[in-house]
Amino acid sequence: MIYFWAFVVGGLICALMQFVALRFPRLTPGHLLVGLTVTGAVVNGFGLYDRLVEFAGAGALLPVSGFGASITRGVIEETRRLGWEGLLTGTLELVGLGIAAGVLFATVAALVTAPRS
Amino acid sequence: MDRDQTAIEGARDYARLVQQFAPKPNVARLVGRAFLVGGSICLAGQFVFDFFRQRQPTEVEAIALTLATMISVGVLLTALGVYDDLGELGGMGAAVPITGFANTMAAAAIDFRREGLVLGMASKMFIIAGPVIVYGIVAGILTGLAASLLRLVSGGG
Amino acid sequence: MTGKRLGQFTVQFSRPPRIVGAFTLMGPREGEGPLGKYFDAIVDDYMWGEYQPEKAERKYLEHAARRALGRAGLTEDDVDYFVAGDLMNQIVSSTFSARSLGIPHIGVFAACATSTLGLGLAAMLVDGGFARRVLVATASHYQSVERQYRYPIELNVQHKPTNQWTATGGAAAVVAAEGDGPRISQATFGRVMDWGVKDVNHMGAAMAPAATDTLLRHFQDTNTTPADYDLILTGDLARYGSKLFRELADRVGVTLGAKHMDAGASMYSPEQPSGAGASGAVCSAAVVYGYVLKEMARGRFNKVLALATGCLHNALTSQQGDSCPGVCHAVVIENG
């Protein structure tokens, strides 16, 4: 069942962003992705996005809104644990993995490939 | 004869004229493709997660491995020269998932490597993905701060 | 010096200089397009063995320049000026080519209108007695332009139908006081026109007003109409820019009809996905120095009005909220 929702929720988030892109052609993909990330971050202020992840799995986690939501989750968890410094240390708790993996793999890819058309 | 640039009729309503002669995108088709491409990537991610969940003691580890896998898939498809075609086809469906994030980093790294490993590749790796990280962090901190303050004020823990 | 100016914008050459040699050297995609057979050489790897596209672009420009000299039976010493420009910051493809050619370099920038600006300027230098022969050249490369103006190559981008594909190649021509070849009889350099198009994905719309302005001024100054020409060629308006251009021309009483052809719209076939069509400094140059000159030699065209257009933004201006100004430079090339 979660497969269905992963597909549908992930698809709907992308479809919505595509619609917004067409409706507001002045907005670049960069603008749109920032908007989606921030939305995910804000929505997770009280754990609402975490619930979407429970429900739709990868369909909520993989989109960049999940990235923003994970930042908020990290901040909230670390603030509860440490206090105010958690506001800063918590940001990359959960997404640090994604950033580190991206850096590592992108570096490897750049070293290994020759650019083509 | 005058040198007035608006001597050619229509300077004022040119924006409207451009709109009139602009191709009308097939919204349904583009949105549909974004849905299918984005949904498929997420579905693939769900399969990957289940694969790891069966083998890992905790869900957190499975999630971590899933994300790392999807990122490497994004990088691989970029290196193979395929992800840009996926982007042409799926638009937001390819840009929104974390594979798209990986693509921005790999594409920048691969392209700018031409100017050297430090000044080229490394300094420009986040050129596209940077704003997502910047505003994600800013929004996350502000949201976390607001949530914590609200919790304090309402006396909850 | 009297009598060289015609009306307000046009110059008429008293002893029209001739295009005595030309060479077009294009990438594989361009070679496979409908005009492929008109190009003198096709490079089968569009990076031409280079690691950086900027270096490949430079190579295209320099080789086209040298081969054009060869076609005219000349060496670098026979030429007085090298008028060249391209799309790179600081026109480095041209300046670095000039470095090896050793001909006094007049660098120009008109984006995709470099081809006709170069011809017109060369004709002025020769007809004015300031030069015996002038070498004109330009080049562009898909990847170098993407990197400078837009995005990394492998980035997932969904292009809009109005986006254009930068043509890859180099094109050069030699303009001389004497020799065999069609003559450049008039030139109309254009004013920069900006009608507020901010969308860099729609360069055709940004350039159409400039094309119409130059066209209109040329007709007014020379007292001609489309009927007087066998071909009216615009550069790089592509599919949607051409529609706007024709509409604007209509509004000022100029009906172009079947005589109008756009270089950008003709470079690629429908099977080669390229958005609205081709762009790039070499696009109009290859069509003028390749297709047009060859068809004129065959006698299919005897009098051609070539109007190349350029979009004058840079990578920063659009981020700073500026619109894209356009410019259009025209030359008349005729047999006889």
Coordinates of C-alpha atoms in Angstrom, one line a residue:
Chain A
M1 CA 0.0 0.0 0.0
I2 CA 2.8 2.3 0.8
Y3 CA 4.2 1.8 -2.7
F4 CA 1.0 3.3 -4.1
W5 CA 1.2 6.3 -1.8
A6 CA 4.9 6.7 -2.4
F7 CA 4.2 6.9 -6.1
V8 CA 1.1 9.1 -5.8
V9 CA 2.4 11.6 -3.2
G10 CA 5.8 11.9 -4.8
G11 CA 4.1 12.4 -8.2
L12 CA 1.7 14.9 -6.9
I13 CA 4.3 17.1 -5.3
C14 CA 6.2 17.1 -8.6
A15 CA 3.1 17.7 -10.6
L16 CA 2.1 20.6 -8.4
M17 CA 5.6 22.2 -8.8
Q18 CA 5.4 21.6 -12.6
F19 CA 2.0 23.4 -12.6
V20 CA 3.4 26.3 -10.7
A21 CA 6.4 26.5 -13.0
L22 CA 4.0 26.8 -16.0
R23 CA 1.7 29.2 -14.3
F24 CA 4.5 31.5 -13.3
P25 CA 7.1 31.3 -16.1
R26 CA 9.2 34.0 -14.6
L27 CA 10.2 31.7 -11.7
T28 CA 13.2 29.6 -12.4
P29 CA 13.7 26.0 -11.2
G30 CA 15.9 27.4 -8.5
H31 CA 13.2 29.6 -7.1
L32 CA 10.7 26.8 -7.2
L33 CA 12.9 24.3 -5.4
V34 CA 13.8 26.9 -2.7
G35 CA 10.1 27.5 -2.2
L36 CA 9.3 23.8 -1.9
T37 CA 12.2 23.3 0.5
V38 CA 11.1 26.1 2.7
T39 CA 7.5 24.9 2.6
G40 CA 8.7 21.5 3.8
A41 CA 10.8 23.1 6.6
V42 CA 7.9 25.3 7.8
V43 CA 5.3 22.6 7.6
N44 CA 7.4 20.3 9.8
G45 CA 7.4 22.9 12.6
F46 CA 5.0 20.6 14.5
G47 CA 5.9 17.4 12.8
L48 CA 3.2 17.5 10.2
Y49 CA 5.6 16.5 7.4
D50 CA 7.0 13.7 9.5
R51 CA 3.5 12.2 9.5
L52 CA 3.4 12.5 5.7
V53 CA 6.6 10.6 5.6
E54 CA 5.1 7.8 7.7
F55 CA 2.2 7.7 5.4
A56 CA 3.8 8.0 2.0
G57 CA 7.4 6.9 2.7
A58 CA 9.8 7.8 -0.1
G59 CA 7.0 9.8 -1.8
A60 CA 7.5 12.4 0.9
L61 CA 11.0 11.9 1.9
L62 CA 12.7 12.1 -1.5
P63 CA 11.3 15.4 -2.7
V64 CA 13.2 18.4 -1.6
S65 CA 10.4 19.4 0.7
G66 CA 11.6 16.3 2.7
F67 CA 15.0 17.9 2.8
G68 CA 13.6 21.0 4.3
A69 CA 11.5 19.1 6.7
S70 CA 14.5 17.0 7.9
I71 CA 16.3 20.2 8.7
T72 CA 13.5 21.4 10.9
R73 CA 13.2 18.0 12.5
G74 CA 16.9 18.0 13.3
V75 CA 16.7 21.5 14.7
I76 CA 13.8 20.6 17.0
E77 CA 15.3 17.4 18.2
E78 CA 18.6 19.0 19.0
T79 CA 17.1 22.1 20.7
R80 CA 15.1 19.7 23.0
R81 CA 18.3 17.9 23.8
L82 CA 20.8 20.7 24.1
G83 CA 18.9 24.0 24.3
W84 CA 19.6 27.0 22.1
E85 CA 22.8 25.7 20.4
G86 CA 20.6 22.9 19.1
L87 CA 19.1 25.5 16.7
L88 CA 22.4 25.5 14.8
T89 CA 23.8 22.0 15.4
G90 CA 20.6 20.4 14.6
T91 CA 20.3 21.8 11.0
L92 CA 22.6 19.3 9.4
E93 CA 21.9 16.3 11.7
L94 CA 19.7 14.5 9.3
V95 CA 20.6 16.1 5.9
G96 CA 24.3 16.1 6.5
L97 CA 24.4 12.6 5.1
G98 CA 22.8 13.7 1.9
I99 CA 25.2 16.6 1.5
A100 CA 28.2 14.6 2.3
A101 CA 27.1 11.8 0.0
G102 CA 26.4 14.3 -2.8
V103 CA 29.9 15.9 -2.4
L104 CA 31.7 12.6 -2.4
F105 CA 29.9 11.0 -5.3
A106 CA 29.9 14.2 -7.4
T107 CA 33.7 14.5 -6.8
V108 CA 34.2 10.9 -7.8
A109 CA 32.0 11.4 -10.9
A110 CA 33.9 14.5 -11.9
L111 CA 37.3 12.8 -11.5
V112 CA 36.1 9.7 -13.5
T113 CA 34.2 11.3 -16.4
A114 CA 35.0 13.4 -19.3
P115 CA 32.2 15.9 -20.1
R116 CA 30.3 15.2 -23.3
S117 CA 27.5 16.8 -25.2
Chain B
M1 CA 11.9 61.4 -40.3
D2 CA 12.1 61.0 -36.5
R3 CA 14.5 59.0 -34.4
D4 CA 11.9 58.1 -31.9
Q5 CA 12.3 54.4 -31.0
T6 CA 8.6 54.0 -30.6
A7 CA 8.0 55.1 -34.2
I8 CA 7.4 51.5 -34.9
E9 CA 3.9 51.0 -33.7
G10 CA 3.3 48.7 -30.9
A11 CA 6.1 49.3 -28.4
R12 CA 3.6 49.7 -25.7
D13 CA 1.6 46.6 -26.4
Y14 CA 4.7 44.5 -27.4
A15 CA 4.4 42.3 -24.3
R16 CA 0.9 41.4 -25.3
L17 CA 2.1 40.7 -28.8
V18 CA 4.9 38.5 -27.6
Q19 CA 2.3 36.5 -25.5
Q20 CA 0.0 36.3 -28.5
F21 CA 2.7 34.7 -30.7
A22 CA 4.2 32.6 -28.0
P23 CA 3.7 28.8 -28.1
K24 CA 1.1 27.6 -25.7
P25 CA 2.6 24.8 -23.6
N26 CA 0.5 21.7 -23.2
V27 CA 0.0 22.0 -19.4
A28 CA -1.8 18.7 -19.0
R29 CA 0.9 16.8 -20.8
L30 CA 3.8 18.5 -18.9
V31 CA 2.1 18.1 -15.5
G32 CA 1.3 14.5 -16.3
R33 CA 4.9 13.8 -17.2
A34 CA 6.2 15.4 -14.0
F35 CA 3.7 13.3 -12.1
L36 CA 4.9 10.1 -13.7
V37 CA 8.6 10.8 -13.6
G38 CA 8.6 12.1 -10.0
G39 CA 6.3 9.4 -8.8
S40 CA 8.5 6.7 -10.4
I41 CA 11.6 8.0 -8.8
C42 CA 9.9 8.1 -5.4
L43 CA 8.5 4.6 -6.0
A44 CA 12.0 3.4 -6.8
G45 CA 13.2 5.0 -3.6
Q46 CA 10.5 3.1 -1.7
F47 CA 11.7 -0.2 -3.1
V48 CA 15.2 0.7 -2.1
F49 CA 14.1 1.5 1.4
D50 CA 12.3 -1.8 1.8
F51 CA 15.4 -3.6 0.6
F52 CA 17.5 -2.0 3.3
R53 CA 14.8 -2.2 6.0
Q54 CA 14.9 -5.9 5.8
R55 CA 18.6 -5.9 6.3
Q56 CA 19.2 -3.1 8.8
P57 CA 18.3 -3.2 12.5
T58 CA 16.9 0.3 12.6
E59 CA 14.7 2.4 10.4
V60 CA 17.1 5.3 10.7
E61 CA 19.8 3.3 9.1
A62 CA 17.6 2.1 6.4
I63 CA 16.6 5.7 5.6
A64 CA 20.2 6.8 5.6
L65 CA 21.2 4.0 3.1
T66 CA 18.2 4.8 0.9
L67 CA 19.1 8.4 0.6
A68 CA 22.8 7.6 -0.1
T69 CA 21.7 5.2 -2.7
M70 CA 19.3 7.6 -4.4
I71 CA 21.9 10.2 -4.4
S72 CA 24.4 7.9 -6.0
V73 CA 21.8 7.0 -8.6
G74 CA 21.3 10.6 -9.4
V75 CA 25.1 11.1 -9.8
L76 CA 25.5 8.0 -11.9
L77 CA 22.7 9.0 -14.3
T78 CA 24.3 12.4 -14.6
A79 CA 27.7 11.0 -15.3
L80 CA 26.1 8.8 -18.0
G81 CA 24.6 11.8 -19.6
V82 CA 21.1 10.6 -19.0
Y83 CA 19.7 12.7 -16.2
D84 CA 19.5 15.9 -18.4
D85 CA 17.3 13.9 -20.8
L86 CA 15.1 12.8 -17.8
G87 CA 14.9 16.5 -16.9
E88 CA 13.8 17.4 -20.4
L89 CA 11.1 14.8 -20.2
G90 CA 9.9 15.1 -16.6
G91 CA 10.7 18.7 -15.7
M92 CA 10.0 19.2 -12.0
G93 CA 9.6 15.4 -11.8
A94 CA 13.3 15.1 -12.2
A95 CA 14.3 18.3 -10.4
V96 CA 12.3 17.8 -7.2
P97 CA 13.5 14.4 -5.8
I98 CA 16.8 14.1 -4.2
T99 CA 18.2 12.6 -7.3
G100 CA 17.7 16.0 -8.9
F101 CA 19.7 17.6 -6.0
A102 CA 22.5 15.1 -6.7
N103 CA 22.3 15.9 -10.4
T104 CA 22.9 19.6 -9.8
M105 CA 26.0 18.8 -7.8
A106 CA 27.3 16.2 -10.2
A107 CA 26.6 18.3 -13.3
A108 CA 28.3 21.3 -11.8
A109 CA 31.3 19.2 -10.6
I110 CA 31.7 17.5 -14.0
D111 CA 31.4 20.7 -16.0
F112 CA 33.5 23.0 -13.9
R113 CA 36.2 20.5 -13.4
R114 CA 37.5 21.8 -16.7
E115 CA 38.7 24.9 -14.8
G116 CA 40.6 22.8 -12.3
L117 CA 39.8 20.8 -9.2
V118 CA 39.9 23.6 -6.7
L119 CA 38.9 26.8 -8.5
G120 CA 36.6 25.0 -10.9
M121 CA 35.0 21.9 -9.6
A122 CA 35.1 22.5 -5.9
S123 CA 34.2 26.2 -5.9
K124 CA 31.2 25.7 -8.2
M125 CA 29.8 22.4 -7.0
F126 CA 27.0 24.0 -5.1
I127 CA 26.3 26.6 -7.7
I128 CA 22.8 25.3 -8.3
A129 CA 22.0 23.5 -5.1
G130 CA 23.3 26.2 -2.8
P131 CA 20.1 28.1 -2.5
V132 CA 18.2 25.0 -1.4
I133 CA 20.7 24.5 1.4
V134 CA 20.9 28.1 2.4
Y135 CA 17.1 28.7 2.6
G136 CA 16.5 25.2 4.0
I137 CA 18.8 26.0 6.9
V138 CA 17.4 29.5 7.4
A139 CA 13.8 28.2 7.3
G140 CA 14.7 25.3 9.5
I141 CA 16.3 27.4 12.2
L142 CA 13.5 30.0 12.2
T143 CA 10.8 27.3 12.2
G144 CA 12.6 25.4 15.0
L145 CA 13.0 28.6 17.0
A146 CA 9.3 29.5 16.5
A147 CA 8.2 26.0 17.5
S148 CA 10.5 26.0 20.6
L149 CA 9.2 29.4 21.7
L150 CA 5.6 28.4 21.2
R151 CA 6.3 25.3 23.2
L152 CA 7.9 27.3 26.0
V153 CA 5.1 29.8 26.0
S154 CA 2.4 27.1 26.1
G155 CA 4.3 25.4 28.9
G156 CA 4.7 22.1 27.0
G157 CA 7.9 20.1 26.6
Chain C
M1 CA 33.7 61.5 -49.3
T2 CA 30.4 63.1 -50.4
G3 CA 27.5 60.9 -51.4
K4 CA 28.4 57.8 -49.3
R5 CA 25.6 58.3 -46.9
L6 CA 22.1 57.4 -47.9
G7 CA 19.3 58.8 -45.8
Q8 CA 19.8 58.7 -42.0
F9 CA 21.2 55.2 -41.4
T10 CA 22.6 53.7 -44.6
V11 CA 25.9 53.9 -46.4
Q12 CA 26.3 53.3 -50.1
F13 CA 29.8 52.2 -51.3
S14 CA 31.1 54.1 -54.3
R15 CA 33.3 51.2 -55.4
P16 CA 31.5 48.2 -53.7
P17 CA 34.1 45.8 -52.3
R18 CA 33.8 42.1 -53.1
I19 CA 33.6 39.0 -51.0
V20 CA 36.5 37.1 -52.6
G21 CA 36.7 34.1 -50.4
A22 CA 34.8 32.5 -47.5
F23 CA 34.9 29.4 -45.4
T24 CA 32.3 27.8 -43.1
L25 CA 33.4 25.0 -40.7
M26 CA 30.5 23.6 -38.6
G27 CA 29.8 20.9 -36.0
P28 CA 28.2 17.6 -36.7
R29 CA 24.7 18.7 -35.7
E30 CA 24.8 21.6 -38.2
G31 CA 26.2 19.3 -40.8
E32 CA 23.2 17.0 -40.5
G33 CA 20.8 19.9 -40.8
P34 CA 19.1 21.0 -44.0
L35 CA 21.9 23.4 -44.9
G36 CA 24.7 20.9 -44.2
K37 CA 25.8 20.6 -47.8
Y38 CA 26.4 24.3 -48.0
F39 CA 29.1 24.3 -45.3
D40 CA 32.7 23.8 -46.5
A41 CA 33.7 21.4 -43.8
I42 CA 32.1 19.5 -40.9
V43 CA 34.0 18.6 -37.8
D44 CA 32.8 15.2 -36.6
D45 CA 33.5 15.7 -33.0
Y46 CA 32.1 19.0 -32.0
M47 CA 34.6 19.4 -29.2
W48 CA 37.3 18.9 -31.9
G49 CA 39.4 16.9 -29.5
E50 CA 39.6 19.8 -27.0
Y51 CA 38.8 19.3 -23.3
Q52 CA 37.3 22.8 -22.9
P53 CA 34.7 24.0 -25.3
E54 CA 36.1 27.5 -25.3
K55 CA 39.3 26.2 -26.8
A56 CA 37.3 24.3 -29.4
E57 CA 35.5 27.5 -30.3
R58 CA 38.7 29.3 -30.7
K59 CA 39.9 26.5 -33.0
Y60 CA 36.8 26.8 -35.2
L61 CA 37.3 30.5 -35.6
E62 CA 41.0 30.4 -36.4
H63 CA 40.6 27.5 -38.9
A64 CA 37.7 29.2 -40.6
A65 CA 39.8 32.4 -40.9
R66 CA 42.8 30.6 -42.3
R67 CA 40.8 28.5 -44.8
A68 CA 38.9 31.6 -46.0
L69 CA 42.3 33.2 -46.7
G70 CA 43.2 30.1 -48.6
R71 CA 40.0 30.2 -50.6
A72 CA 40.8 33.7 -51.6
G73 CA 44.4 32.7 -52.6
L74 CA 45.8 35.0 -49.9
T75 CA 48.1 34.9 -46.9
E76 CA 48.0 36.8 -43.6
D77 CA 50.3 39.4 -45.0
D78 CA 47.9 40.3 -47.8
V79 CA 45.2 41.3 -45.3
D80 CA 45.2 44.6 -43.5
Y81 CA 42.6 44.0 -40.8
F82 CA 41.1 41.1 -39.0
V83 CA 37.6 42.1 -37.9
A84 CA 36.3 39.4 -35.6
G85 CA 34.0 38.9 -32.7
D86 CA 32.2 36.2 -30.8
L87 CA 30.0 35.6 -27.7
M88 CA 32.6 34.9 -25.2
N89 CA 33.5 37.3 -22.4
Q90 CA 36.1 39.7 -23.8
I91 CA 35.6 38.0 -27.2
V92 CA 38.5 35.7 -26.4
S93 CA 37.9 33.4 -29.3
S94 CA 38.6 36.3 -31.6
T95 CA 41.4 37.8 -29.8
F96 CA 43.2 34.6 -29.3
S97 CA 42.8 33.7 -32.9
A98 CA 44.1 37.2 -33.8
R99 CA 47.1 36.3 -31.7
S100 CA 48.2 33.6 -34.0
L101 CA 47.1 35.2 -37.3
G102 CA 49.2 38.3 -36.6
I103 CA 46.8 40.6 -38.6
P104 CA 45.9 44.0 -37.0
H105 CA 42.8 43.1 -35.0
I106 CA 39.6 45.1 -34.9
G107 CA 37.5 43.4 -32.2
V108 CA 33.8 43.7 -32.4
F109 CA 30.8 42.7 -30.4
A110 CA 27.3 42.4 -31.7
A111 CA 26.4 39.0 -30.3
C112 CA 24.7 37.1 -33.1
A113 CA 24.8 40.1 -35.4
T114 CA 28.6 39.9 -35.7
S115 CA 28.4 38.4 -39.2
T116 CA 26.8 41.4 -40.9
L117 CA 28.5 43.9 -38.7
G118 CA 31.8 42.5 -39.7
L119 CA 30.9 42.5 -43.4
G120 CA 29.6 46.1 -43.3
L121 CA 32.6 47.3 -41.3
A122 CA 35.0 45.5 -43.7
A123 CA 33.3 47.1 -46.6
M124 CA 33.6 50.5 -45.1
L125 CA 37.3 50.1 -44.5
V126 CA 37.9 48.9 -48.0
D127 CA 35.7 51.4 -49.8
G128 CA 37.1 54.2 -47.7
G129 CA 40.5 53.3 -48.9
F130 CA 41.7 52.3 -45.5
A131 CA 42.3 48.7 -46.4
R132 CA 43.0 46.7 -49.4
R133 CA 41.6 43.5 -47.9
V134 CA 39.8 42.7 -44.6
L135 CA 39.3 39.3 -43.1
V136 CA 36.0 38.9 -41.2
A137 CA 35.4 36.0 -38.8
T138 CA 33.2 34.7 -36.0
A139 CA 32.4 31.5 -34.2
S140 CA 30.2 30.0 -31.5
H141 CA 30.0 26.7 -29.6
Y142 CA 27.0 25.2 -27.9
Q143 CA 28.8 24.3 -24.7
S144 CA 30.8 27.5 -24.3
V145 CA 27.7 29.6 -24.6
E146 CA 25.7 27.3 -22.2
R147 CA 28.5 27.6 -19.6
Q148 CA 28.8 31.3 -19.8
Y149 CA 25.1 32.3 -20.1
R150 CA 23.2 29.4 -18.7
Y151 CA 23.8 26.1 -17.0
P152 CA 26.2 23.2 -16.7
I153 CA 25.8 20.8 -19.5
E154 CA 24.5 17.8 -17.6
L155 CA 22.0 19.8 -15.5
N156 CA 18.4 18.7 -15.6
V157 CA 16.7 21.6 -17.4
Q158 CA 13.4 21.4 -19.1
H159 CA 13.8 23.8 -22.1
K160 CA 11.0 26.0 -23.2
P161 CA 9.8 26.0 -26.8
T162 CA 11.2 29.5 -27.3
N163 CA 14.7 28.5 -26.2
Q164 CA 17.2 28.3 -29.0
W165 CA 20.1 26.0 -29.6
T166 CA 23.5 27.6 -30.0
A167 CA 25.1 26.6 -33.3
T168 CA 28.7 25.3 -33.2
G169 CA 31.2 26.3 -35.8
G170 CA 33.3 29.0 -37.3
A171 CA 32.8 31.2 -40.4
A172 CA 35.0 33.7 -42.1
A173 CA 35.1 35.8 -45.3
V174 CA 37.5 38.0 -47.1
V175 CA 36.4 41.4 -48.3
A176 CA 38.6 43.1 -51.0
A177 CA 38.6 46.0 -53.3
E178 CA 39.2 43.7 -56.3
G179 CA 38.6 40.1 -57.2
D180 CA 36.0 37.6 -58.0
G181 CA 32.8 37.5 -56.0
P182 CA 29.6 39.3 -55.2
R183 CA 29.9 42.8 -54.0
I184 CA 28.7 44.5 -50.8
S185 CA 26.9 47.5 -52.1
Q186 CA 25.3 49.0 -49.0
A187 CA 25.3 48.7 -45.2
T188 CA 22.8 49.8 -42.6
F189 CA 24.0 49.5 -39.0
G190 CA 21.2 49.4 -36.5
R191 CA 20.3 51.1 -33.3
V192 CA 20.0 49.1 -30.1
M193 CA 16.3 48.6 -29.5
D194 CA 14.8 47.4 -26.2
W195 CA 11.1 46.8 -25.9
G196 CA 11.2 45.4 -22.5
V197 CA 11.6 41.7 -23.1
K198 CA 13.1 40.3 -19.8
D199 CA 12.7 36.7 -20.7
V200 CA 16.2 35.4 -21.7
N201 CA 14.5 32.3 -22.9
H202 CA 12.9 34.2 -25.7
M203 CA 15.7 36.0 -27.5
G204 CA 13.7 36.0 -30.7
A205 CA 11.2 38.4 -29.1
A206 CA 14.0 40.6 -27.8
M207 CA 15.5 41.0 -31.2
A208 CA 12.5 41.3 -33.4
P209 CA 12.0 45.1 -32.8
A210 CA 15.6 45.8 -33.8
A211 CA 15.2 43.7 -36.9
T212 CA 12.1 45.6 -37.9
D213 CA 13.8 49.0 -37.2
T214 CA 16.8 48.3 -39.3
L215 CA 14.7 46.8 -42.1
L216 CA 12.4 49.8 -42.1
R217 CA 15.3 52.3 -42.0
H218 CA 17.1 50.5 -44.8
F219 CA 14.1 50.5 -47.1
Q220 CA 13.4 54.2 -46.3
D221 CA 17.0 55.2 -47.0
T222 CA 17.4 53.2 -50.2
N223 CA 13.8 53.7 -51.4
T224 CA 13.4 50.0 -51.9
T225 CA 10.9 47.4 -51.0
P226 CA 11.1 43.6 -50.6
A227 CA 10.4 43.2 -54.3
D228 CA 13.8 44.6 -55.0
Y229 CA 15.6 41.7 -53.3
D230 CA 15.7 38.0 -54.1
L231 CA 16.2 37.1 -50.5
I232 CA 15.7 38.9 -47.2
L233 CA 17.6 36.9 -44.7
T234 CA 17.4 37.5 -40.9
G235 CA 19.8 35.9 -38.5
D236 CA 18.6 34.0 -35.4
L237 CA 15.1 35.3 -34.9
A238 CA 14.1 31.6 -35.1
R239 CA 10.5 30.4 -35.2
Y240 CA 8.8 32.8 -32.8
G241 CA 11.0 35.8 -33.4
S242 CA 10.3 35.5 -37.1
K243 CA 6.6 35.6 -36.5
L244 CA 6.9 38.7 -34.4
F245 CA 9.2 40.3 -36.9
R246 CA 6.8 39.6 -39.8
E247 CA 3.9 41.0 -37.7
L248 CA 5.9 44.1 -36.8
A249 CA 7.0 44.6 -40.4
D250 CA 3.4 44.3 -41.5
R251 CA 2.4 47.0 -39.1
V252 CA 4.9 49.4 -40.7
G253 CA 3.7 48.6 -44.1
V254 CA 6.3 46.1 -45.1
T255 CA 5.1 42.7 -46.3
L256 CA 7.9 40.2 -46.5
G257 CA 6.2 37.1 -47.8
A258 CA 8.2 34.2 -49.2
K259 CA 11.3 36.3 -49.7
H260 CA 12.0 36.1 -46.0
M261 CA 14.2 33.4 -44.6
D262 CA 15.6 33.2 -41.1
A263 CA 19.0 31.6 -40.5
G264 CA 18.1 30.3 -37.0
A265 CA 14.9 28.7 -38.2
S266 CA 16.7 27.0 -41.1
M267 CA 19.8 25.5 -39.4
Y268 CA 18.1 22.4 -38.0
S269 CA 15.5 20.0 -39.3
P270 CA 12.4 19.1 -37.3
E271 CA 14.0 15.8 -36.4
Q272 CA 16.8 17.7 -34.6
P273 CA 15.2 19.0 -31.4
S274 CA 16.4 22.6 -31.0
G275 CA 13.5 24.5 -29.5
A276 CA 12.7 27.5 -31.6
G277 CA 15.8 27.1 -33.8
A278 CA 19.5 28.0 -33.8
S279 CA 21.3 30.9 -32.4
G280 CA 25.0 31.8 -31.9
A281 CA 27.3 34.2 -33.7
V282 CA 28.1 31.5 -36.3
C283 CA 24.5 30.8 -37.2
S284 CA 23.9 33.8 -39.5
A285 CA 27.6 33.9 -40.5
A286 CA 27.4 30.3 -41.8
V287 CA 24.2 30.9 -43.6
V288 CA 25.5 34.1 -45.2
Y289 CA 29.0 33.0 -45.9
G290 CA 27.9 29.5 -46.8
Y291 CA 24.4 29.1 -48.2
V292 CA 23.8 32.6 -49.5
L293 CA 27.2 33.1 -51.3
K294 CA 27.0 29.6 -52.9
E295 CA 23.4 30.2 -54.1
M296 CA 24.5 33.6 -55.4
A297 CA 27.3 32.0 -57.3
R298 CA 24.8 29.7 -58.9
G299 CA 22.7 32.6 -59.8
R300 CA 19.7 31.6 -57.7
F301 CA 19.9 34.9 -55.8
N302 CA 21.3 38.1 -57.3
K303 CA 20.5 40.7 -54.7
V304 CA 20.3 39.7 -51.0
L305 CA 19.5 41.8 -47.9
A306 CA 21.2 40.1 -45.0
L307 CA 20.1 41.4 -41.5
A308 CA 21.7 39.6 -38.6
T309 CA 20.3 40.2 -35.2
G310 CA 21.9 40.0 -31.8
C311 CA 20.6 39.9 -28.2
L312 CA 22.8 42.1 -26.1
H313 CA 22.3 40.8 -22.5
N314 CA 24.9 39.2 -20.4
A315 CA 24.6 36.6 -17.7
L316 CA 24.4 39.3 -15.0
T317 CA 22.0 41.8 -16.5
S318 CA 19.0 39.4 -16.3
Q319 CA 19.8 38.6 -12.7
Q320 CA 19.8 42.3 -12.1
G321 CA 16.4 42.7 -13.5
D322 CA 17.3 44.3 -16.8
S323 CA 15.5 43.5 -20.1
C324 CA 17.4 42.2 -23.2
P325 CA 18.2 44.9 -25.8
G326 CA 18.6 43.8 -29.4
V327 CA 20.5 45.1 -32.4
C328 CA 20.3 44.4 -36.1
H329 CA 22.9 45.1 -38.7
A330 CA 22.2 44.8 -42.4
V331 CA 24.3 44.5 -45.6
V332 CA 23.2 44.3 -49.2
I333 CA 25.1 41.7 -51.2
E334 CA 24.7 41.6 -55.0
N335 CA 26.0 39.9 -58.1
G336 CA 27.6 41.9 -60.8

